PDB file of C-alpha atoms and ligand atoms in Angstrom:
ATOM      1  CA  MET A   1       7.226  50.298 -15.292  1.00 62.00           C
ATOM      2  CA  ASN A   2       9.465  47.209 -15.264  1.00 49.00           C
ATOM      3  CA  GLY A   3       9.734  44.650 -18.053  1.00 44.00           C
ATOM      4  CA  ARG A   4      10.755  44.692 -21.679  1.00 48.00           C
ATOM      5  CA  LEU A   5       8.226  45.602 -24.338  1.00 45.00           C
ATOM      6  CA  SER A   6      10.295  44.376 -27.264  1.00 50.00           C
ATOM      7  CA  GLY A   7      12.886  41.691 -27.959  1.00 69.00           C
ATOM      8  CA  THR A   8      12.529  38.149 -29.146  1.00 92.00           C
ATOM      9  CA  VAL A   9      10.494  35.902 -26.912  1.00 97.00           C
ATOM     10  CA  ARG A  10      11.567  32.244 -27.286  1.00 98.00           C
ATOM     11  CA  ALA A  11       9.585  30.835 -24.378  1.00 98.00           C
ATOM     12  CA  VAL A  12       6.447  31.730 -22.446  1.00 98.00           C
ATOM     13  CA  VAL A  13       6.081  30.720 -18.796  1.00 99.00           C
ATOM     14  CA  LEU A  14       2.454  30.458 -17.684  1.00 98.00           C
ATOM     15  CA  ASP A  15       0.891  30.965 -14.292  1.00 98.00           C
ATOM     16  CA  ILE A  16      -2.435  29.125 -13.947  1.00 98.00           C
ATOM     17  CA  GLU A  17      -4.861  30.669 -11.422  1.00 98.00           C
ATOM     18  CA  GLY A  18      -5.865  34.119 -12.697  1.00 98.00           C
ATOM     19  CA  THR A  19      -3.880  33.720 -15.935  1.00 98.00           C
ATOM     20  CA  THR A  20      -4.873  30.658 -17.966  1.00 98.00           C
ATOM     21  CA  SER A  21      -7.786  29.753 -15.701  1.00 98.00           C
ATOM     22  CA  ALA A  22     -10.430  31.483 -13.620  1.00 98.00           C
ATOM     23  CA  ILE A  23      -9.708  32.201  -9.975  1.00 98.00           C
ATOM     24  CA  ALA A  24     -13.302  31.067  -9.303  1.00 98.00           C
ATOM     25  CA  PHE A  25     -12.584  27.639 -10.837  1.00 98.00           C
ATOM     26  CA  VAL A  26      -9.639  27.110  -8.472  1.00 98.00           C
ATOM     27  CA  LYS A  27     -11.371  28.491  -5.372  1.00 98.00           C
ATOM     28  CA  GLU A  28     -14.921  27.243  -5.935  1.00 98.00           C
ATOM     29  CA  THR A  29     -14.319  23.902  -7.692  1.00 98.00           C
ATOM     30  CA  LEU A  30     -10.785  22.571  -7.137  1.00 98.00           C
ATOM     31  CA  PHE A  31     -10.217  23.644  -3.527  1.00 98.00           C
ATOM     32  CA  PRO A  32     -13.612  22.431  -2.195  1.00 98.00           C
ATOM     33  CA  PHE A  33     -13.134  19.112  -4.045  1.00 98.00           C
ATOM     34  CA  ALA A  34      -9.812  18.555  -2.257  1.00 98.00           C
ATOM     35  CA  GLU A  35     -11.168  19.727   1.090  1.00 98.00           C
ATOM     36  CA  GLY A  36     -14.164  17.390   0.870  1.00 98.00           C
ATOM     37  CA  ALA A  37     -12.048  14.375  -0.073  1.00 98.00           C
ATOM     38  CA  LEU A  38      -9.112  15.001   2.284  1.00 98.00           C
ATOM     39  CA  GLY A  39     -10.231  12.919   5.283  1.00 98.00           C
ATOM     40  CA  GLY A  40     -11.154   9.864   3.221  1.00 98.00           C
ATOM     41  CA  PHE A  41      -7.992  10.195   1.151  1.00 98.00           C
ATOM     42  CA  LEU A  42      -5.738  10.269   4.222  1.00 98.00           C
ATOM     43  CA  ARG A  43      -7.529   7.263   5.755  1.00 98.00           C
ATOM     44  CA  ALA A  44      -7.274   5.261   2.509  1.00 98.00           C
ATOM     45  CA  ARG A  45      -3.823   6.326   1.317  1.00 97.00           C
ATOM     46  CA  GLY A  46      -2.036   7.737   4.383  1.00 98.00           C
ATOM     47  CA  GLU A  47       0.389   4.833   4.490  1.00 97.00           C
ATOM     48  CA  ASP A  48       1.304   4.852   0.800  1.00 97.00           C
ATOM     49  CA  PRO A  49       4.992   5.850   0.713  1.00 98.00           C
ATOM     50  CA  ALA A  50       4.376   8.979  -1.382  1.00 97.00           C
ATOM     51  CA  VAL A  51       1.553  10.189   0.867  1.00 98.00           C
ATOM     52  CA  ALA A  52       3.404   9.244   4.066  1.00 98.00           C
ATOM     53  CA  GLY A  53       6.403  11.265   2.835  1.00 98.00           C
ATOM     54  CA  LEU A  54       4.198  14.324   2.280  1.00 98.00           C
ATOM     55  CA  LEU A  55       2.630  13.901   5.741  1.00 98.00           C
ATOM     56  CA  ALA A  56       6.143  13.837   7.218  1.00 98.00           C
ATOM     57  CA  GLU A  57       6.772  17.190   5.491  1.00 98.00           C
ATOM     58  CA  VAL A  58       3.529  18.518   7.017  1.00 98.00           C
ATOM     59  CA  ARG A  59       4.617  17.400  10.516  1.00 98.00           C
ATOM     60  CA  ALA A  60       8.019  19.055  10.062  1.00 98.00           C
ATOM     61  CA  LEU A  61       6.376  22.349   9.050  1.00 98.00           C
ATOM     62  CA  SER A  62       3.743  22.235  11.784  1.00 98.00           C
ATOM     63  CA  PRO A  63       5.201  20.329  14.744  1.00 97.00           C
ATOM     64  CA  GLY A  64       2.796  19.261  17.472  1.00 96.00           C
ATOM     65  CA  GLU A  65      -0.272  19.583  15.279  1.00 98.00           C
ATOM     66  CA  GLU A  66      -2.266  16.754  13.704  1.00 97.00           C
ATOM     67  CA  PRO A  67      -1.299  16.766   9.986  1.00 98.00           C
ATOM     68  CA  GLU A  68      -4.941  16.828   8.878  1.00 98.00           C
ATOM     69  CA  ALA A  69      -5.626  19.878  11.075  1.00 98.00           C
ATOM     70  CA  ALA A  70      -2.526  21.638   9.714  1.00 98.00           C
ATOM     71  CA  LEU A  71      -3.623  20.893   6.148  1.00 98.00           C
ATOM     72  CA  ARG A  72      -7.147  22.184   6.820  1.00 98.00           C
ATOM     73  CA  GLY A  73      -5.741  25.383   8.323  1.00 98.00           C
ATOM     74  CA  TRP A  74      -3.522  25.990   5.290  1.00 98.00           C
ATOM     75  CA  MET A  75      -6.474  25.303   2.979  1.00 98.00           C
ATOM     76  CA  ALA A  76      -8.691  27.750   4.870  1.00 98.00           C
ATOM     77  CA  ARG A  77      -6.034  30.466   4.512  1.00 98.00           C
ATOM     78  CA  ASP A  78      -5.126  29.492   0.908  1.00 96.00           C
ATOM     79  CA  GLU A  79      -1.490  29.085   1.947  1.00 97.00           C
ATOM     80  CA  LYS A  80       0.650  27.758  -0.901  1.00 96.00           C
ATOM     81  CA  VAL A  81       2.515  25.231   1.234  1.00 97.00           C
ATOM     82  CA  THR A  82       4.340  22.675  -0.908  1.00 97.00           C
ATOM     83  CA  PRO A  83       3.137  19.396   0.718  1.00 98.00           C
ATOM     84  CA  LEU A  84      -0.460  20.702   0.778  1.00 98.00           C
ATOM     85  CA  LYS A  85      -0.257  21.511  -2.928  1.00 97.00           C
ATOM     86  CA  ALA A  86       1.196  18.064  -3.637  1.00 97.00           C
ATOM     87  CA  LEU A  87      -1.582  16.323  -1.675  1.00 98.00           C
ATOM     88  CA  GLN A  88      -4.239  18.396  -3.465  1.00 98.00           C
ATOM     89  CA  GLY A  89      -2.760  17.205  -6.772  1.00 97.00           C
ATOM     90  CA  LEU A  90      -3.016  13.573  -5.692  1.00 98.00           C
ATOM     91  CA  ILE A  91      -6.648  14.075  -4.639  1.00 98.00           C
ATOM     92  CA  TRP A  92      -7.567  15.924  -7.838  1.00 98.00           C
ATOM     93  CA  ARG A  93      -6.134  13.044  -9.889  1.00 97.00           C
ATOM     94  CA  GLN A  94      -9.101  10.915  -8.829  1.00 93.00           C
ATOM     95  CA  GLY A  95     -11.528  13.665  -9.900  1.00 97.00           C
ATOM     96  CA  PHE A  96      -9.892  14.424 -13.252  1.00 98.00           C
ATOM     97  CA  GLU A  97      -9.509  10.761 -14.194  1.00 96.00           C
ATOM     98  CA  ALA A  98     -13.123   9.969 -13.258  1.00 97.00           C
ATOM     99  CA  GLY A  99     -14.366  12.919 -15.347  1.00 97.00           C
ATOM    100  CA  ARG A 100     -15.687  14.762 -12.271  1.00 97.00           C
ATOM    101  CA  LEU A 101     -13.220  17.609 -12.843  1.00 98.00           C
ATOM    102  CA  ARG A 102     -12.275  19.350 -16.074  1.00 98.00           C
ATOM    103  CA  GLY A 103      -9.589  22.012 -16.294  1.00 98.00           C
ATOM    104  CA  HIS A 104     -11.022  25.454 -16.914  1.00 98.00           C
ATOM    105  CA  LEU A 105      -9.193  27.594 -19.471  1.00 98.00           C
ATOM    106  CA  TRP A 106     -10.294  31.011 -20.644  1.00 98.00           C
ATOM    107  CA  PRO A 107     -11.479  30.659 -24.288  1.00 98.00           C
ATOM    108  CA  ASP A 108      -8.588  32.738 -25.664  1.00 98.00           C
ATOM    109  CA  VAL A 109      -5.910  30.520 -24.088  1.00 98.00           C
ATOM    110  CA  ALA A 110      -5.851  27.244 -26.068  1.00 98.00           C
ATOM    111  CA  PRO A 111      -5.876  28.898 -29.555  1.00 98.00           C
ATOM    112  CA  CYS A 112      -2.904  31.046 -28.563  1.00 98.00           C
ATOM    113  CA  LEU A 113      -0.990  28.173 -26.977  1.00 98.00           C
ATOM    114  CA  ARG A 114      -1.446  26.162 -30.191  1.00 98.00           C
ATOM    115  CA  ALA A 115      -0.303  29.105 -32.350  1.00 98.00           C
ATOM    116  CA  TRP A 116       2.681  29.844 -30.128  1.00 98.00           C
ATOM    117  CA  ALA A 117       3.801  26.212 -30.022  1.00 98.00           C
ATOM    118  CA  ALA A 118       3.354  25.896 -33.806  1.00 97.00           C
ATOM    119  CA  GLY A 119       5.505  29.008 -34.152  1.00 97.00           C
ATOM    120  CA  GLY A 120       8.346  27.403 -32.204  1.00 97.00           C
ATOM    121  CA  ILE A 121       7.752  29.158 -28.876  1.00 98.00           C
ATOM    122  CA  ALA A 122       8.540  26.874 -25.925  1.00 98.00           C
ATOM    123  CA  LEU A 123       5.668  26.770 -23.426  1.00 98.00           C
ATOM    124  CA  ARG A 124       6.186  26.081 -19.740  1.00 98.00           C
ATOM    125  CA  VAL A 125       4.013  26.255 -16.624  1.00 98.00           C
ATOM    126  CA  TYR A 126       4.989  27.696 -13.246  1.00 98.00           C
ATOM    127  CA  SER A 127       2.243  27.512 -10.647  1.00 98.00           C
ATOM    128  CA  SER A 128       1.838  27.024  -6.916  1.00 97.00           C
ATOM    129  CA  GLY A 129      -0.293  24.041  -7.911  1.00 97.00           C
ATOM    130  CA  SER A 130       1.910  20.931  -7.950  1.00 98.00           C
ATOM    131  CA  VAL A 131       3.443  19.687 -11.196  1.00 98.00           C
ATOM    132  CA  GLU A 132       1.045  16.731 -11.007  1.00 97.00           C
ATOM    133  CA  ALA A 133      -1.935  19.098 -10.682  1.00 98.00           C
ATOM    134  CA  GLN A 134      -0.671  21.236 -13.575  1.00 98.00           C
ATOM    135  CA  ARG A 135      -0.372  18.196 -15.850  1.00 98.00           C
ATOM    136  CA  LEU A 136      -3.864  17.032 -14.880  1.00 98.00           C
ATOM    137  CA  LEU A 137      -5.452  20.420 -15.560  1.00 98.00           C
ATOM    138  CA  PHE A 138      -3.928  20.692 -19.039  1.00 98.00           C
ATOM    139  CA  ALA A 139      -4.447  16.988 -19.872  1.00 98.00           C
ATOM    140  CA  HIS A 140      -8.136  17.161 -18.921  1.00 98.00           C
ATOM    141  CA  SER A 141      -8.826  20.723 -20.010  1.00 98.00           C
ATOM    142  CA  GLU A 142     -12.031  22.049 -21.527  1.00 98.00           C
ATOM    143  CA  ALA A 143     -10.015  22.433 -24.767  1.00 98.00           C
ATOM    144  CA  GLY A 144      -8.740  18.832 -24.733  1.00 98.00           C
ATOM    145  CA  ASP A 145      -5.295  17.467 -23.902  1.00 98.00           C
ATOM    146  CA  LEU A 146      -2.850  20.355 -24.254  1.00 98.00           C
ATOM    147  CA  THR A 147       0.101  18.638 -22.556  1.00 98.00           C
ATOM    148  CA  PRO A 148       1.842  17.910 -25.902  1.00 98.00           C
ATOM    149  CA  LEU A 149       2.235  21.685 -26.272  1.00 98.00           C
ATOM    150  CA  LEU A 150       4.004  22.070 -22.923  1.00 98.00           C
ATOM    151  CA  SER A 151       7.706  21.396 -22.513  1.00 98.00           C
ATOM    152  CA  GLY A 152       8.279  22.141 -18.842  1.00 98.00           C
ATOM    153  CA  PHE A 153       6.477  22.302 -15.507  1.00 98.00           C
ATOM    154  CA  ASP A 154       7.630  23.934 -12.273  1.00 98.00           C
ATOM    155  CA  ASP A 155       6.009  24.355  -8.888  1.00 98.00           C
ATOM    156  CA  THR A 156       7.142  25.633  -5.503  1.00 97.00           C
ATOM    157  CA  ARG A 157       9.704  22.833  -5.258  1.00 97.00           C
ATOM    158  CA  THR A 158      11.654  24.945  -7.795  1.00 98.00           C
ATOM    159  CA  GLY A 159      11.284  27.875  -5.386  1.00 97.00           C
ATOM    160  CA  PRO A 160       8.804  30.496  -4.167  1.00 97.00           C
ATOM    161  CA  LYS A 161       6.989  32.400  -6.887  1.00 98.00           C
ATOM    162  CA  ARG A 162       7.968  35.778  -5.434  1.00 98.00           C
ATOM    163  CA  GLU A 163      11.742  35.152  -5.523  1.00 98.00           C
ATOM    164  CA  ALA A 164      13.955  35.981  -8.503  1.00 98.00           C
ATOM    165  CA  ALA A 165      16.085  32.859  -7.982  1.00 98.00           C
ATOM    166  CA  SER A 166      13.104  30.670  -8.935  1.00 98.00           C
ATOM    167  CA  TYR A 167      12.901  32.300 -12.360  1.00 98.00           C
ATOM    168  CA  ALA A 168      16.655  31.999 -12.858  1.00 98.00           C
ATOM    169  CA  ALA A 169      16.298  28.262 -12.090  1.00 98.00           C
ATOM    170  CA  ILE A 170      13.445  27.923 -14.600  1.00 98.00           C
ATOM    171  CA  ALA A 171      15.530  29.619 -17.295  1.00 98.00           C
ATOM    172  CA  ALA A 172      18.487  27.353 -16.507  1.00 98.00           C
ATOM    173  CA  SER A 173      16.300  24.271 -16.747  1.00 97.00           C
ATOM    174  CA  ALA A 174      14.932  25.499 -20.103  1.00 98.00           C
ATOM    175  CA  GLY A 175      18.512  26.101 -21.309  1.00 98.00           C
ATOM    176  CA  MET A 176      17.685  29.706 -22.156  1.00 98.00           C
ATOM    177  CA  ALA A 177      18.687  33.154 -21.018  1.00 98.00           C
ATOM    178  CA  PRO A 178      15.980  34.745 -18.844  1.00 98.00           C
ATOM    179  CA  ALA A 179      15.860  37.585 -21.393  1.00 98.00           C
ATOM    180  CA  ASP A 180      14.484  35.136 -23.962  1.00 98.00           C
ATOM    181  CA  MET A 181      11.516  34.283 -21.756  1.00 98.00           C
ATOM    182  CA  LEU A 182       8.186  35.947 -21.000  1.00 98.00           C
ATOM    183  CA  PHE A 183       6.352  35.267 -17.730  1.00 98.00           C
ATOM    184  CA  LEU A 184       2.576  35.761 -17.614  1.00 99.00           C
ATOM    185  CA  SER A 185       0.829  36.104 -14.268  1.00 98.00           C
ATOM    186  CA  ASP A 186      -1.957  37.980 -12.552  1.00 98.00           C
ATOM    187  CA  VAL A 187       0.180  38.675  -9.448  1.00 98.00           C
ATOM    188  CA  ALA A 188       2.438  41.738  -9.569  1.00 98.00           C
ATOM    189  CA  GLU A 189       4.884  40.428  -6.937  1.00 98.00           C
ATOM    190  CA  GLU A 190       5.506  37.300  -9.050  1.00 98.00           C
ATOM    191  CA  LEU A 191       6.126  39.517 -12.083  1.00 98.00           C
ATOM    192  CA  ASP A 192       8.510  41.688 -10.038  1.00 98.00           C
ATOM    193  CA  ALA A 193      10.546  38.563  -9.242  1.00 98.00           C
ATOM    194  CA  ALA A 194      10.575  37.361 -12.852  1.00 98.00           C
ATOM    195  CA  ALA A 195      11.631  40.827 -14.069  1.00 98.00           C
ATOM    196  CA  ALA A 196      14.370  40.955 -11.420  1.00 98.00           C
ATOM    197  CA  ALA A 197      15.716  37.699 -12.868  1.00 98.00           C
ATOM    198  CA  GLY A 198      15.781  39.325 -16.322  1.00 98.00           C
ATOM    199  CA  MET A 199      12.606  37.871 -17.853  1.00 98.00           C
ATOM    200  CA  ALA A 200      10.044  39.912 -19.706  1.00 98.00           C
ATOM    201  CA  ALA A 201       6.914  40.090 -17.582  1.00 98.00           C
ATOM    202  CA  CYS A 202       3.291  40.826 -18.399  1.00 98.00           C
ATOM    203  CA  GLN A 203       0.368  41.079 -16.004  1.00 98.00           C
ATOM    204  CA  VAL A 204      -2.725  39.249 -17.212  1.00 98.00           C
ATOM    205  CA  VAL A 205      -5.646  41.344 -16.046  1.00 98.00           C
ATOM    206  CA  ARG A 206      -8.781  39.234 -16.438  1.00 98.00           C
ATOM    207  CA  ALA A 207     -11.892  41.390 -15.967  1.00 95.00           C
ATOM    208  CA  ALA A 208     -13.922  38.410 -14.744  1.00 97.00           C
ATOM    209  CA  ASP A 209     -11.350  37.724 -12.022  1.00 97.00           C
ATOM    210  CA  GLY A 210     -11.376  41.339 -10.878  1.00 96.00           C
ATOM    211  CA  THR A 211      -7.599  41.634 -11.297  1.00 97.00           C
ATOM    212  CA  VAL A 212      -6.324  45.183 -10.945  1.00 96.00           C
ATOM    213  CA  ALA A 213      -3.362  46.336 -13.050  1.00 97.00           C
ATOM    214  CA  SER A 214      -0.406  47.168 -10.819  1.00 98.00           C
ATOM    215  CA  GLY A 215       1.088  49.686 -13.237  1.00 97.00           C
ATOM    216  CA  ARG A 216       4.497  48.090 -12.672  1.00 98.00           C
ATOM    217  CA  HIS A 217       4.365  45.819 -15.748  1.00 98.00           C
ATOM    218  CA  PRO A 218       2.722  45.785 -19.168  1.00 98.00           C
ATOM    219  CA  ALA A 219      -0.874  44.603 -18.710  1.00 98.00           C
ATOM    220  CA  CYS A 220      -3.011  42.563 -21.140  1.00 98.00           C
ATOM    221  CA  ALA A 221      -6.591  41.364 -20.745  1.00 98.00           C
ATOM    222  CA  THR A 222      -6.254  38.340 -23.058  1.00 98.00           C
ATOM    223  CA  PHE A 223      -3.608  36.123 -24.646  1.00 98.00           C
ATOM    224  CA  PRO A 224      -4.139  37.612 -28.157  1.00 98.00           C
ATOM    225  CA  GLU A 225      -3.285  40.986 -26.595  1.00 98.00           C
ATOM    226  CA  VAL A 226      -0.118  39.393 -25.186  1.00 98.00           C
ATOM    227  CA  ALA A 227       0.687  38.038 -28.660  1.00 98.00           C
ATOM    228  CA  ALA A 228       0.276  41.468 -30.249  1.00 97.00           C
ATOM    229  CA  ARG A 229       2.301  43.237 -27.570  1.00 97.00           C
ATOM    230  CA  PHE A 230       5.234  40.802 -27.507  1.00 97.00           C
ATOM    231  CA  GLY A 231       5.408  39.819 -31.191  1.00 97.00           C
ATOM    232  CA  LEU A 232       4.154  36.269 -30.707  1.00 98.00           C
ATOM    233  CA  PRO A 233       2.224  34.347 -33.399  1.00 96.00           C
ATOM    234  CA  ALA A 234      -1.511  35.025 -33.368  1.00 93.00           C
ATOM    235  CA  PRO A 235      -4.123  32.262 -33.797  1.00 91.00           C
ATOM    236  CA  ASP A 236      -5.557  31.933 -37.326  1.00 82.00           C
ATOM    237  CA  VAL A 237      -9.144  32.325 -36.165  1.00 65.00           C
ATOM    238  CA  PRO A 238      -9.681  34.916 -33.455  1.00 54.00           C
ATOM    239  CA  PRO A 239     -11.092  33.109 -30.425  1.00 52.00           C
ATOM    240  CA  SER A 240     -14.673  33.951 -29.541  1.00 58.00           C
ATOM    241  CA  GLY A 241     -16.062  34.508 -26.051  1.00 53.00           C
TER     242      GLY A 241
HETATM  243  C1  LIG B 301      -4.351  22.573 -11.118  1.00 75.61           C
HETATM  244  S1  LIG B 301      -3.330  23.872 -10.667  1.00 75.61           S
HETATM  245  C2  LIG B 301      -4.114  24.410  -9.209  1.00 75.61           C
HETATM  246  C3  LIG B 301      -3.795  25.776  -8.885  1.00 75.61           C
HETATM  247  C4  LIG B 301      -3.452  25.957  -7.445  1.00 75.61           C
HETATM  248  O1  LIG B 301      -3.546  25.054  -6.642  1.00 75.61           O
HETATM  249  C5  LIG B 301      -2.973  27.222  -7.017  1.00 75.61           C
HETATM  250  O2  LIG B 301      -2.639  27.390  -5.842  1.00 75.61           O
HETATM  251  C6  LIG B 301      -2.856  28.319  -8.023  1.00 75.61           C
HETATM  252  O3  LIG B 301      -1.700  29.044  -7.908  1.00 75.61           O
HETATM  253  P1  LIG B 301      -1.080  29.863  -9.152  1.00 75.61           P
HETATM  254  O4  LIG B 301       0.357  29.929  -8.800  1.00 75.61           O
HETATM  255  O5  LIG B 301      -1.374  29.132 -10.434  1.00 75.61           O
HETATM  256  O6  LIG B 301      -1.719  31.220  -9.136  1.00 75.61           O
HETATM  257 MG1   MG B 302      -1.943  33.284 -10.386  1.00 75.61          MG
END
């Protein structure tokens, strides 16, 4: 089994889908919202410089195909293509700000994030969802605005989640050694990459998501279990639910 079980953790890097938040929320709420709004969004905003720049990235990645068709194909296959993820974030902004979307968090997550931040642990996010989407989810979460607890956000513009260099870049941007950082994710290949970069790595195995422990990393079902296993502060009141 890879990964350290002891040592001082100074920062926790959080995956979102399958870790802080239900896979079903991403696949059954967020993705259909973006898919349903895509056509109207491109007609209304396609010439805005930011959107036009992302559409140019789509054309470069899928030459000869209509950008909307390329985007729909990537959505159907859940491909984590950077300009798609950025466009989804822009579309979700409308939903989060209008109150039509609220960021799902498992009930054990917010109490632990508050306890860890209060205990001086730096909290960062690394998700395939764009930085904009990450900020929106935590700003409009079911547990309120948690963005003041978070000190860094990275997406696939930092690098692919299954490559060690991405985790080295995250550590450099945090100004820490990888060995001071703990990465939490449901996906074993992401944890392999983080461990290869020298981070501690823990698989979050949420029963409701049907995640299966890989056996390659320590596995925890909840954030309080992570806290106990890695010597992080525990919340004062054990979360219910
Ligand atoms: C609001 S974040 C949306 C999550 C998302 O789009 C996604 O692809 C999830 O990937 P993750 O790396 O968090 O598993
Ligand atoms: Mg995930």
